[in-house]
Amino acid sequence: MPAYAVLGAQWGDEGKGKIIDFLARDADIVARFSGGNNAGHTVINSGEKFSLHLLPCGIFWPQTLNVIGNGVVADPDVLIKEIDHLQSRGIDLTGRFMLSERTHLVMPYHIRLDQLMEDARGTGALGTTRRGIGPAYSDKAARTGILAADLLDVDEIFQRLEAILAYQNAVITKVLGGPAISLKRTFDKCRKWAEKLGEFIGPVDTVVRESLDEGGTVLLEGAQGALLDLDHGSYPYVTSSNPTIGGACVGLGIHPRYMGGILGVFKAYSTRVGAGPFPTELLDDTGETIRDLAKEFGTTTGRPRRVGWFDAVAARYSARLNGYTSVVLTKLDILDHFDTVKICTAYELDGEVVSEFPASDTALDRCKPIYEEHPGWDKPTPSITRRDDLPKEALSYMDRLQELIGSSVDIISTGPERHETVMARSVFSP
Ligand code: IMP
């Protein structure tokens, strides 16, 4: 019966792809529930590297069914490219991939709107991935979206597209000064998408519920992270969906009683891409060193990621939002290189010490980190697979993190490959 959610616990890019691939060995279904191709999940197995933006990371295990839920917004061009790419590398998706009928499509006008709106914001830009994600979710809420199911009756789309484009093109050309999107070309694309994707479109919610009812194990694949959540993140510097646990239920049509575990994936330090407050950001040589060592550049946009020490105020907030039953700690090996490592345990805000994550982005921006310092370790940790082999200083750093987060560190990632993983405690219920 159980579903296990694997959630980004910080600002995204925590290394969820590797963890989902690692856990998918024991899964029947791996289900993406939110976001779109703003996400970039990297999986390395047997030395081969794959970057996935839409397809779930369970795709490399032949026994898994991989599904995209209704909470995702999918750009069909990107999805088709990803399917073709995997098939060209010998990964057969036949009968192993399903796109929910209820998934909203990212249309060409969404991408153009995202780009023009970001340009129009000038110095106030949000730093979106410019992939059309925000405009696609806006249309979903405005009830003017196109669903994957609509591709199954593609001729019916034309009239709706005509009306939608009359409005969107007025915004694109008259408000934002950009070039209009062609109705004919957009409709031709819909036909092509229908041809390529039609066989994969199906009732994902029913399939997932049936598997759970029959005792199947379903991994719920998160994208982005709790602090980018539309409702609970550092608004307005957030994404347009809910990467938190509620988003997993809504984004797949499953209820909370199916939940067997909620895994929060944390990096051993912090990173953030795009604009917005980041209290522990390191704008010095230490930040540069971490970025270079960890190759902190976006999988989707290639942008350098902003880097900082672990923020336990944000981590506690994330834990309270999601109720983690396990913590997964990634990129611990990056901290091998420092004499001391720091954890932010509180903020100083306008002369007061605060331990809550502020709702206002301007308040968060004024927060200064209060750190405690821990000794580093001089023994390298890459590729370690047994908890007992980790240096004692690294273990005490992790002990302190789990104390601050309020949940045990059950999986530790010590490198990008599947086998470079410490399983300290099973995350699956007995
Ligand atoms: P959007 O999701 O493209 O609208 O971008 C909104 C914000 O979320 C920007 O700051 C992006 O950099 C950030 N973002 C979106 N997806 C990811 C991700 O997968 N990892 C990290 N940051 C992301």
Tab-separated table of C-alpha atoms and ligand atoms in Angstrom:
chain	number	residue	atom	x	y	z
A	1	MET	CA	0.000	0.000	0.000
A	2	PRO	CA	2.576	2.650	0.864
A	3	ALA	CA	3.580	5.672	-1.110
A	4	TYR	CA	6.930	7.254	-0.297
A	5	ALA	CA	7.453	10.898	-1.146
A	6	VAL	CA	10.954	12.077	-2.003
A	7	LEU	CA	10.869	15.830	-1.567
A	8	GLY	CA	13.311	18.670	-2.124
A	9	ALA	CA	13.779	20.134	1.344
A	10	GLN	CA	15.623	23.346	0.453
A	11	TRP	CA	15.658	25.511	-2.691
A	12	GLY	CA	15.782	22.632	-5.170
A	13	ASP	CA	18.822	20.885	-6.689
A	14	GLU	CA	19.331	18.736	-3.587
A	15	GLY	CA	20.186	15.661	-5.658
A	16	LYS	CA	16.744	14.046	-5.680
A	17	GLY	CA	17.355	12.385	-9.067
A	18	LYS	CA	20.103	10.155	-7.764
A	19	ILE	CA	18.120	9.221	-4.646
A	20	ILE	CA	14.973	8.359	-6.600
A	21	ASP	CA	16.995	6.230	-9.008
A	22	PHE	CA	18.621	4.510	-6.011
A	23	LEU	CA	15.292	3.781	-4.285
A	24	ALA	CA	13.425	2.870	-7.483
A	25	ARG	CA	14.965	-0.603	-7.410
A	26	ASP	CA	12.215	-1.451	-4.904
A	27	ALA	CA	9.401	0.517	-6.561
A	28	ASP	CA	6.512	-0.518	-8.775
A	29	ILE	CA	5.709	3.026	-9.846
A	30	VAL	CA	7.677	6.257	-9.832
A	31	ALA	CA	5.378	9.256	-10.124
A	32	ARG	CA	6.299	12.907	-10.788
A	33	PHE	CA	3.729	15.191	-9.175
A	34	SER	CA	4.677	18.842	-9.696
A	35	GLY	CA	6.701	21.336	-11.689
A	36	GLY	CA	7.762	20.929	-15.275
A	37	ASN	CA	10.962	21.060	-17.257
A	38	ASN	CA	12.239	23.781	-14.958
A	39	ALA	CA	13.524	20.752	-13.033
A	40	GLY	CA	16.711	18.955	-13.952
A	41	HIS	CA	17.378	15.580	-12.405
A	42	THR	CA	20.707	13.907	-12.983
A	43	VAL	CA	21.122	10.149	-12.823
A	44	ILE	CA	24.450	8.385	-13.302
A	45	ASN	CA	24.465	4.639	-13.532
A	46	SER	CA	27.188	2.313	-14.754
A	47	GLY	CA	29.169	5.418	-15.682
A	48	GLU	CA	26.458	6.724	-18.018
A	49	LYS	CA	25.004	10.151	-17.265
A	50	PHE	CA	21.384	11.108	-17.949
A	51	SER	CA	19.719	14.493	-17.395
A	52	LEU	CA	15.965	14.263	-17.067
A	53	HIS	CA	13.621	17.236	-16.965
A	54	LEU	CA	10.221	15.562	-17.156
A	55	LEU	CA	10.490	11.791	-17.201
A	56	PRO	CA	10.635	10.274	-13.708
A	57	CYS	CA	13.987	8.958	-12.506
A	58	GLY	CA	12.708	5.408	-12.046
A	59	ILE	CA	12.896	4.897	-15.810
A	60	PHE	CA	16.240	3.066	-15.581
A	61	TRP	CA	14.732	0.125	-13.651
A	62	PRO	CA	12.865	-2.134	-16.100
A	63	GLN	CA	10.220	-3.247	-13.562
A	64	THR	CA	8.978	0.278	-12.897
A	65	LEU	CA	6.064	2.114	-14.426
A	66	ASN	CA	6.918	5.806	-14.624
A	67	VAL	CA	4.128	8.345	-14.619
A	68	ILE	CA	3.667	12.079	-14.877
A	69	GLY	CA	0.771	13.260	-12.728
A	70	ASN	CA	-1.877	15.927	-13.128
A	71	GLY	CA	0.120	18.364	-10.957
A	72	VAL	CA	2.901	18.615	-13.548
A	73	VAL	CA	2.941	21.040	-16.473
A	74	ALA	CA	4.566	19.263	-19.415
A	75	ASP	CA	6.143	20.826	-22.482
A	76	PRO	CA	5.386	18.155	-25.116
A	77	ASP	CA	8.392	19.112	-27.264
A	78	VAL	CA	10.724	18.509	-24.324
A	79	LEU	CA	8.945	15.302	-23.343
A	80	ILE	CA	9.148	13.882	-26.877
A	81	LYS	CA	12.829	14.788	-27.096
A	82	GLU	CA	13.482	13.067	-23.770
A	83	ILE	CA	11.586	9.921	-24.800
A	84	ASP	CA	13.437	9.778	-28.147
A	85	HIS	CA	16.762	10.360	-26.445
A	86	LEU	CA	16.276	7.557	-23.928
A	87	GLN	CA	15.057	5.192	-26.628
A	88	SER	CA	18.129	6.000	-28.720
A	89	ARG	CA	20.217	4.965	-25.698
A	90	GLY	CA	18.464	1.632	-25.451
A	91	ILE	CA	15.910	2.407	-22.740
A	92	ASP	CA	12.574	1.078	-23.850
A	93	LEU	CA	9.548	3.006	-22.605
A	94	THR	CA	6.899	0.809	-24.158
A	95	GLY	CA	4.320	0.061	-21.485
A	96	ARG	CA	6.539	1.746	-18.896
A	97	PHE	CA	5.517	5.371	-19.178
A	98	MET	CA	2.181	7.121	-18.740
A	99	LEU	CA	1.266	10.807	-18.978
A	100	SER	CA	-1.837	11.788	-17.031
A	101	GLU	CA	-4.807	12.850	-19.084
A	102	ARG	CA	-5.117	15.729	-16.655
A	103	THR	CA	-1.567	17.057	-17.050
A	104	HIS	CA	-1.555	20.611	-18.380
A	105	LEU	CA	0.588	21.331	-21.410
A	106	VAL	CA	3.189	24.070	-21.600
A	107	MET	CA	2.330	25.780	-24.875
A	108	PRO	CA	4.630	27.924	-27.071
A	109	TYR	CA	2.876	31.100	-25.893
A	110	HIS	CA	3.632	30.201	-22.265
A	111	ILE	CA	7.335	30.073	-23.037
A	112	ARG	CA	7.214	33.386	-24.882
A	113	LEU	CA	5.238	35.012	-22.073
A	114	ASP	CA	7.692	33.764	-19.431
A	115	GLN	CA	10.615	35.206	-21.392
A	116	LEU	CA	8.957	38.560	-22.133
A	117	MET	CA	7.649	38.952	-18.570
A	118	GLU	CA	11.087	38.264	-17.105
A	119	ASP	CA	12.649	40.817	-19.479
A	120	ALA	CA	9.943	43.346	-18.583
A	121	ARG	CA	10.690	42.926	-14.848
A	122	GLY	CA	14.219	44.286	-15.477
A	123	THR	CA	16.193	44.465	-12.240
A	124	GLY	CA	13.190	42.991	-10.415
A	125	ALA	CA	13.350	39.763	-12.462
A	126	LEU	CA	12.530	36.587	-10.514
A	127	GLY	CA	15.207	34.599	-12.298
A	128	THR	CA	12.758	32.040	-13.647
A	129	THR	CA	14.020	29.240	-15.854
A	130	ARG	CA	12.101	30.888	-18.761
A	131	ARG	CA	10.520	27.551	-19.630
A	132	GLY	CA	6.913	28.813	-19.497
A	133	ILE	CA	6.156	27.208	-16.147
A	134	GLY	CA	4.539	30.199	-14.406
A	135	PRO	CA	2.296	31.133	-17.367
A	136	ALA	CA	1.193	27.480	-17.774
A	137	TYR	CA	0.123	27.268	-14.115
A	138	SER	CA	-1.540	30.695	-14.440
A	139	ASP	CA	-3.625	29.380	-17.331
A	140	LYS	CA	-4.488	26.272	-15.328
A	141	ALA	CA	-5.865	28.475	-12.531
A	142	ALA	CA	-7.572	30.752	-15.063
A	143	ARG	CA	-9.187	27.668	-16.608
A	144	THR	CA	-7.748	28.350	-20.043
A	145	GLY	CA	-5.219	25.524	-20.096
A	146	ILE	CA	-4.882	22.669	-22.582
A	147	LEU	CA	-4.756	19.171	-21.081
A	148	ALA	CA	-2.939	16.119	-22.376
A	149	ALA	CA	-6.411	14.562	-22.760
A	150	ASP	CA	-7.254	17.289	-25.275
A	151	LEU	CA	-4.606	15.829	-27.606
A	152	LEU	CA	-6.722	12.681	-27.873
A	153	ASP	CA	-9.375	14.769	-29.604
A	154	VAL	CA	-6.994	17.092	-31.343
A	155	ASP	CA	-9.368	18.636	-33.900
A	156	GLU	CA	-11.459	20.017	-31.052
A	157	ILE	CA	-8.490	22.081	-29.869
A	158	PHE	CA	-8.446	24.445	-32.862
A	159	GLN	CA	-11.331	26.677	-31.845
A	160	ARG	CA	-10.180	26.898	-28.260
A	161	LEU	CA	-6.660	27.729	-29.367
A	162	GLU	CA	-8.013	30.461	-31.611
A	163	ALA	CA	-9.754	32.124	-28.664
A	164	ILE	CA	-6.802	31.597	-26.314
A	165	LEU	CA	-4.313	32.987	-28.816
A	166	ALA	CA	-6.446	36.058	-29.537
A	167	TYR	CA	-6.041	36.940	-25.858
A	168	GLN	CA	-2.443	35.763	-25.338
A	169	ASN	CA	-1.204	37.417	-28.529
A	170	ALA	CA	-2.783	40.711	-27.448
A	171	VAL	CA	-0.751	40.476	-24.219
A	172	ILE	CA	2.386	39.338	-26.044
A	173	THR	CA	2.301	42.056	-28.706
A	174	LYS	CA	0.476	45.001	-27.110
A	175	VAL	CA	1.533	44.750	-23.478
A	176	LEU	CA	4.934	43.108	-23.742
A	177	GLY	CA	5.986	44.190	-27.251
A	178	GLY	CA	6.925	40.721	-28.462
A	179	PRO	CA	6.209	38.852	-31.709
A	180	ALA	CA	2.855	37.049	-31.949
A	181	ILE	CA	2.552	33.251	-31.841
A	182	SER	CA	1.134	31.636	-34.986
A	183	LEU	CA	-2.184	29.807	-34.565
A	184	LYS	CA	-1.456	27.486	-37.472
A	185	ARG	CA	1.984	26.534	-36.236
A	186	THR	CA	0.700	25.943	-32.720
A	187	PHE	CA	-2.113	23.743	-33.969
A	188	ASP	CA	0.295	21.798	-36.225
A	189	LYS	CA	2.411	21.173	-33.153
A	190	CYS	CA	-0.649	19.839	-31.310
A	191	ARG	CA	-1.227	17.347	-34.129
A	192	LYS	CA	2.388	16.215	-33.984
A	193	TRP	CA	2.223	15.893	-30.199
A	194	ALA	CA	-0.992	13.881	-30.454
A	195	GLU	CA	0.702	11.477	-32.857
A	196	LYS	CA	3.827	11.052	-30.729
A	197	LEU	CA	2.319	11.108	-27.238
A	198	GLY	CA	-1.180	9.676	-27.765
A	199	GLU	CA	-0.150	6.118	-26.865
A	200	PHE	CA	1.238	7.292	-23.502
A	201	ILE	CA	-1.734	9.346	-22.300
A	202	GLY	CA	-3.822	7.575	-19.666
A	203	PRO	CA	-5.574	7.611	-16.284
A	204	VAL	CA	-2.514	8.022	-14.064
A	205	ASP	CA	-4.514	8.736	-10.905
A	206	THR	CA	-6.492	5.482	-11.220
A	207	VAL	CA	-3.377	3.447	-12.037
A	208	VAL	CA	-1.480	4.832	-9.044
A	209	ARG	CA	-4.393	4.298	-6.642
A	210	GLU	CA	-4.942	0.753	-7.906
A	211	SER	CA	-1.291	-0.110	-7.423
A	212	LEU	CA	-1.367	1.284	-3.866
A	213	ASP	CA	-4.566	-0.614	-3.083
A	214	GLU	CA	-2.935	-3.835	-4.291
A	215	GLY	CA	0.078	-3.293	-2.024
A	216	GLY	CA	2.407	-1.760	-4.598
A	217	THR	CA	5.257	0.561	-3.670
A	218	VAL	CA	5.001	3.978	-5.253
A	219	LEU	CA	7.708	6.633	-5.111
A	220	LEU	CA	6.406	10.167	-5.386
A	221	GLU	CA	9.065	12.166	-7.171
A	222	GLY	CA	9.327	15.771	-6.057
A	223	ALA	CA	10.793	18.582	-8.123
A	224	GLN	CA	12.185	21.909	-6.880
A	225	GLY	CA	12.090	22.304	-3.083
A	226	ALA	CA	9.983	23.365	-0.102
A	227	LEU	CA	11.425	26.873	0.006
A	228	LEU	CA	10.311	27.439	-3.610
A	229	ASP	CA	6.732	26.400	-2.807
A	230	LEU	CA	4.156	28.811	-4.223
A	231	ASP	CA	2.294	29.010	-0.904
A	232	HIS	CA	5.036	28.427	1.638
A	233	GLY	CA	8.265	29.541	-0.039
A	234	SER	CA	10.025	32.899	-0.153
A	235	TYR	CA	7.250	34.511	-2.202
A	236	PRO	CA	7.426	36.005	-4.818
A	237	TYR	CA	10.785	34.324	-5.472
A	238	VAL	CA	9.201	30.901	-5.803
A	239	THR	CA	8.034	28.529	-8.470
A	240	SER	CA	4.356	28.320	-9.443
A	241	SER	CA	3.548	24.914	-7.958
A	242	ASN	CA	3.613	23.111	-4.596
A	243	PRO	CA	6.700	20.895	-4.211
A	244	THR	CA	5.606	20.153	-0.620
A	245	ILE	CA	3.716	17.079	0.574
A	246	GLY	CA	0.253	18.503	-0.093
A	247	GLY	CA	1.303	18.994	-3.725
A	248	ALA	CA	2.146	15.288	-3.916
A	249	CYS	CA	-1.431	14.324	-2.949
A	250	VAL	CA	-3.102	16.894	-5.203
A	251	GLY	CA	-0.648	16.359	-8.050
A	252	LEU	CA	-1.431	12.654	-8.316
A	253	GLY	CA	-4.924	12.342	-6.878
A	254	ILE	CA	-3.974	10.244	-3.846
A	255	HIS	CA	-4.944	10.794	-0.224
A	256	PRO	CA	-2.561	11.205	2.746
A	257	ARG	CA	-3.488	7.823	4.256
A	258	TYR	CA	-1.491	6.153	1.460
A	259	MET	CA	1.705	7.759	2.758
A	260	GLY	CA	4.249	5.270	4.130
A	261	GLY	CA	7.124	7.734	4.418
A	262	ILE	CA	8.145	11.279	3.609
A	263	LEU	CA	11.801	11.703	2.753
A	264	GLY	CA	13.313	15.182	2.854
A	265	VAL	CA	16.382	15.495	0.648
A	266	PHE	CA	18.865	18.064	1.994
A	267	LYS	CA	22.249	19.055	0.691
A	268	ALA	CA	24.899	19.203	3.424
A	269	TYR	CA	25.062	22.949	2.653
A	270	SER	CA	22.637	25.267	0.804
A	271	THR	CA	22.235	26.435	-2.773
A	272	ARG	CA	19.730	28.620	-4.586
A	273	VAL	CA	19.310	29.514	-8.283
A	274	GLY	CA	17.568	32.672	-9.407
A	275	ALA	CA	16.738	35.763	-7.397
A	276	GLY	CA	15.414	36.032	-3.834
A	277	PRO	CA	16.629	36.218	-0.244
A	278	PHE	CA	19.241	33.695	0.894
A	279	PRO	CA	20.411	34.396	4.472
A	280	THR	CA	23.422	32.044	4.522
A	281	GLU	CA	24.699	32.962	1.058
A	282	LEU	CA	28.508	32.982	0.845
A	283	LEU	CA	29.755	35.703	-1.464
A	284	ASP	CA	33.395	34.984	-0.665
A	285	ASP	CA	36.122	32.489	-1.542
A	286	THR	CA	34.448	29.756	0.525
A	287	GLY	CA	31.328	30.086	-1.660
A	288	GLU	CA	33.464	29.959	-4.814
A	289	THR	CA	35.275	26.876	-3.531
A	290	ILE	CA	32.038	25.012	-2.795
A	291	ARG	CA	30.578	25.996	-6.196
A	292	ASP	CA	33.709	24.770	-8.007
A	293	LEU	CA	34.092	21.555	-6.007
A	294	ALA	CA	30.421	20.636	-6.309
A	295	LYS	CA	30.017	21.925	-9.875
A	296	GLU	CA	27.055	23.977	-8.726
A	297	PHE	CA	25.687	24.984	-12.107
A	298	GLY	CA	22.036	24.482	-13.049
A	299	THR	CA	21.159	21.269	-14.932
A	300	THR	CA	18.403	23.108	-16.793
A	301	THR	CA	19.817	26.572	-17.438
A	302	GLY	CA	23.546	26.166	-16.735
A	303	ARG	CA	23.377	29.197	-14.408
A	304	PRO	CA	25.880	29.262	-11.529
A	305	ARG	CA	24.070	28.394	-8.317
A	306	ARG	CA	24.340	30.649	-5.285
A	307	VAL	CA	25.996	28.784	-2.419
A	308	GLY	CA	25.808	29.038	1.400
A	309	TRP	CA	26.170	27.147	4.684
A	310	PHE	CA	23.402	24.865	5.932
A	311	ASP	CA	20.420	26.892	7.132
A	312	ALA	CA	18.743	25.044	10.008
A	313	VAL	CA	16.060	27.728	10.446
A	314	ALA	CA	14.879	27.073	6.895
A	315	ALA	CA	15.384	23.315	7.376
A	316	ARG	CA	13.171	23.202	10.478
A	317	TYR	CA	10.510	25.177	8.648
A	318	SER	CA	10.714	22.753	5.722
A	319	ALA	CA	10.455	19.801	8.149
A	320	ARG	CA	7.362	21.239	9.791
A	321	LEU	CA	5.721	21.755	6.398
A	322	ASN	CA	6.457	18.238	5.220
A	323	GLY	CA	6.692	16.042	8.337
A	324	TYR	CA	9.788	14.142	7.223
A	325	THR	CA	10.035	10.559	8.412
A	326	SER	CA	13.608	10.401	7.081
A	327	VAL	CA	16.296	12.837	6.067
A	328	VAL	CA	18.468	12.125	3.049
A	329	LEU	CA	21.748	14.032	3.131
A	330	THR	CA	23.577	14.626	-0.148
A	331	LYS	CA	26.947	16.065	-1.189
A	332	LEU	CA	28.491	15.518	2.238
A	333	ASP	CA	31.820	14.878	0.486
A	334	ILE	CA	31.977	18.513	-0.645
A	335	LEU	CA	32.519	19.563	2.978
A	336	ASP	CA	35.584	17.291	3.228
A	337	HIS	CA	37.668	20.232	2.134
A	338	PHE	CA	37.114	22.623	5.040
A	339	ASP	CA	38.837	23.030	8.415
A	340	THR	CA	35.540	24.070	9.959
A	341	VAL	CA	31.930	23.941	8.766
A	342	LYS	CA	29.070	26.184	9.865
A	343	ILE	CA	25.389	25.703	10.555
A	344	CYS	CA	23.002	28.643	10.822
A	345	THR	CA	20.806	28.000	13.870
A	346	ALA	CA	18.950	31.331	14.116
A	347	TYR	CA	18.687	34.695	12.385
A	348	GLU	CA	19.235	38.175	13.637
A	349	LEU	CA	16.383	40.306	12.336
A	350	ASP	CA	16.321	44.027	13.123
A	351	GLY	CA	18.329	43.487	16.300
A	352	GLU	CA	16.290	40.509	17.550
A	353	VAL	CA	17.161	36.805	17.465
A	354	VAL	CA	14.516	34.855	15.553
A	355	SER	CA	14.208	31.139	14.960
A	356	GLU	CA	11.193	31.187	12.610
A	357	PHE	CA	11.437	31.503	8.814
A	358	PRO	CA	9.803	34.884	8.006
A	359	ALA	CA	6.935	35.025	5.523
A	360	SER	CA	7.963	38.368	4.063
A	361	ASP	CA	10.734	38.324	1.486
A	362	THR	CA	11.959	41.740	2.609
A	363	ALA	CA	12.211	40.532	6.225
A	364	LEU	CA	14.012	37.368	5.107
A	365	ASP	CA	16.360	39.548	3.118
A	366	ARG	CA	17.261	41.491	6.282
A	367	CYS	CA	17.977	38.300	8.248
A	368	LYS	CA	21.599	37.762	9.204
A	369	PRO	CA	22.681	34.213	9.995
A	370	ILE	CA	23.797	33.261	13.494
A	371	TYR	CA	26.227	30.385	13.124
A	372	GLU	CA	27.643	27.618	15.205
A	373	GLU	CA	30.957	26.258	14.006
A	374	HIS	CA	31.881	22.580	13.821
A	375	PRO	CA	35.259	20.957	13.227
A	376	GLY	CA	35.822	19.648	9.723
A	377	TRP	CA	37.193	16.207	8.958
A	378	ASP	CA	40.429	15.292	7.259
A	379	LYS	CA	39.425	11.880	5.926
A	380	PRO	CA	37.799	11.841	2.464
A	381	THR	CA	34.201	10.633	2.349
A	382	PRO	CA	33.547	10.047	-1.393
A	383	SER	CA	32.223	6.580	-2.205
A	384	ILE	CA	31.870	5.485	1.436
A	385	THR	CA	28.981	3.032	1.734
A	386	ARG	CA	28.968	2.208	5.474
A	387	ARG	CA	27.969	4.729	8.129
A	388	ASP	CA	30.686	3.479	10.472
A	389	ASP	CA	33.361	4.338	7.911
A	390	LEU	CA	32.497	8.024	7.993
A	391	PRO	CA	34.866	10.264	9.968
A	392	LYS	CA	33.646	10.962	13.480
A	393	GLU	CA	33.502	14.737	12.869
A	394	ALA	CA	31.245	14.151	9.840
A	395	LEU	CA	29.015	11.934	11.962
A	396	SER	CA	28.778	14.562	14.661
A	397	TYR	CA	27.945	17.225	12.015
A	398	MET	CA	25.135	14.952	10.788
A	399	ASP	CA	23.960	14.253	14.334
A	400	ARG	CA	23.632	17.977	14.892
A	401	LEU	CA	21.709	18.392	11.612
A	402	GLN	CA	19.250	15.661	12.493
A	403	GLU	CA	18.761	17.164	15.936
A	404	LEU	CA	18.004	20.564	14.383
A	405	ILE	CA	15.753	19.144	11.639
A	406	GLY	CA	13.996	16.768	14.024
A	407	SER	CA	14.270	13.633	11.894
A	408	SER	CA	16.979	10.998	11.455
A	409	VAL	CA	19.495	10.996	8.604
A	410	ASP	CA	18.717	7.601	7.073
A	411	ILE	CA	20.445	7.907	3.708
A	412	ILE	CA	23.740	9.648	2.983
A	413	SER	CA	24.897	10.250	-0.545
A	414	THR	CA	28.683	10.181	-0.872
A	415	GLY	CA	28.981	10.621	-4.639
A	416	PRO	CA	26.898	10.897	-7.809
A	417	GLU	CA	26.824	7.184	-8.702
A	418	ARG	CA	24.032	4.887	-7.519
A	419	HIS	CA	26.358	2.755	-5.381
A	420	GLU	CA	27.917	5.750	-3.600
A	421	THR	CA	25.250	5.691	-0.934
A	422	VAL	CA	25.085	4.908	2.769
A	423	MET	CA	21.796	3.339	3.832
A	424	ALA	CA	21.913	3.949	7.563
A	425	ARG	CA	18.338	2.772	8.161
A	426	SER	CA	15.634	1.451	5.876
A	427	VAL	CA	13.289	4.201	4.742
A	428	PHE	CA	10.584	1.738	3.746
A	429	SER	CA	8.095	0.587	6.337
A	430	PRO	CA	8.454	-3.125	7.279
B	1	IMP	P1	10.246	28.915	-12.619
B	1	IMP	O1	9.906	27.682	-11.871
B	1	IMP	O2	10.943	28.664	-13.917
B	1	IMP	O3	9.076	29.856	-12.755
B	1	IMP	O4	11.323	29.731	-11.721
B	1	IMP	C1	10.988	30.300	-10.453
B	1	IMP	C2	12.144	30.148	-9.475
B	1	IMP	O5	12.313	28.787	-9.147
B	1	IMP	C3	13.500	30.619	-10.011
B	1	IMP	O6	14.250	31.165	-8.953
B	1	IMP	C4	14.149	29.336	-10.497
B	1	IMP	O7	15.561	29.421	-10.506
B	1	IMP	C5	13.657	28.377	-9.416
B	1	IMP	N1	13.622	26.992	-9.880
B	1	IMP	C6	12.694	26.422	-10.683
B	1	IMP	N2	12.970	25.116	-10.866
B	1	IMP	C7	14.064	24.862	-10.155
B	1	IMP	C8	14.818	23.675	-9.910
B	1	IMP	O8	14.515	22.579	-10.396
B	1	IMP	N3	15.898	23.807	-9.099
B	1	IMP	C9	16.250	24.983	-8.516
B	1	IMP	N4	15.571	26.119	-8.700
B	1	IMP	C10	14.483	26.056	-9.511
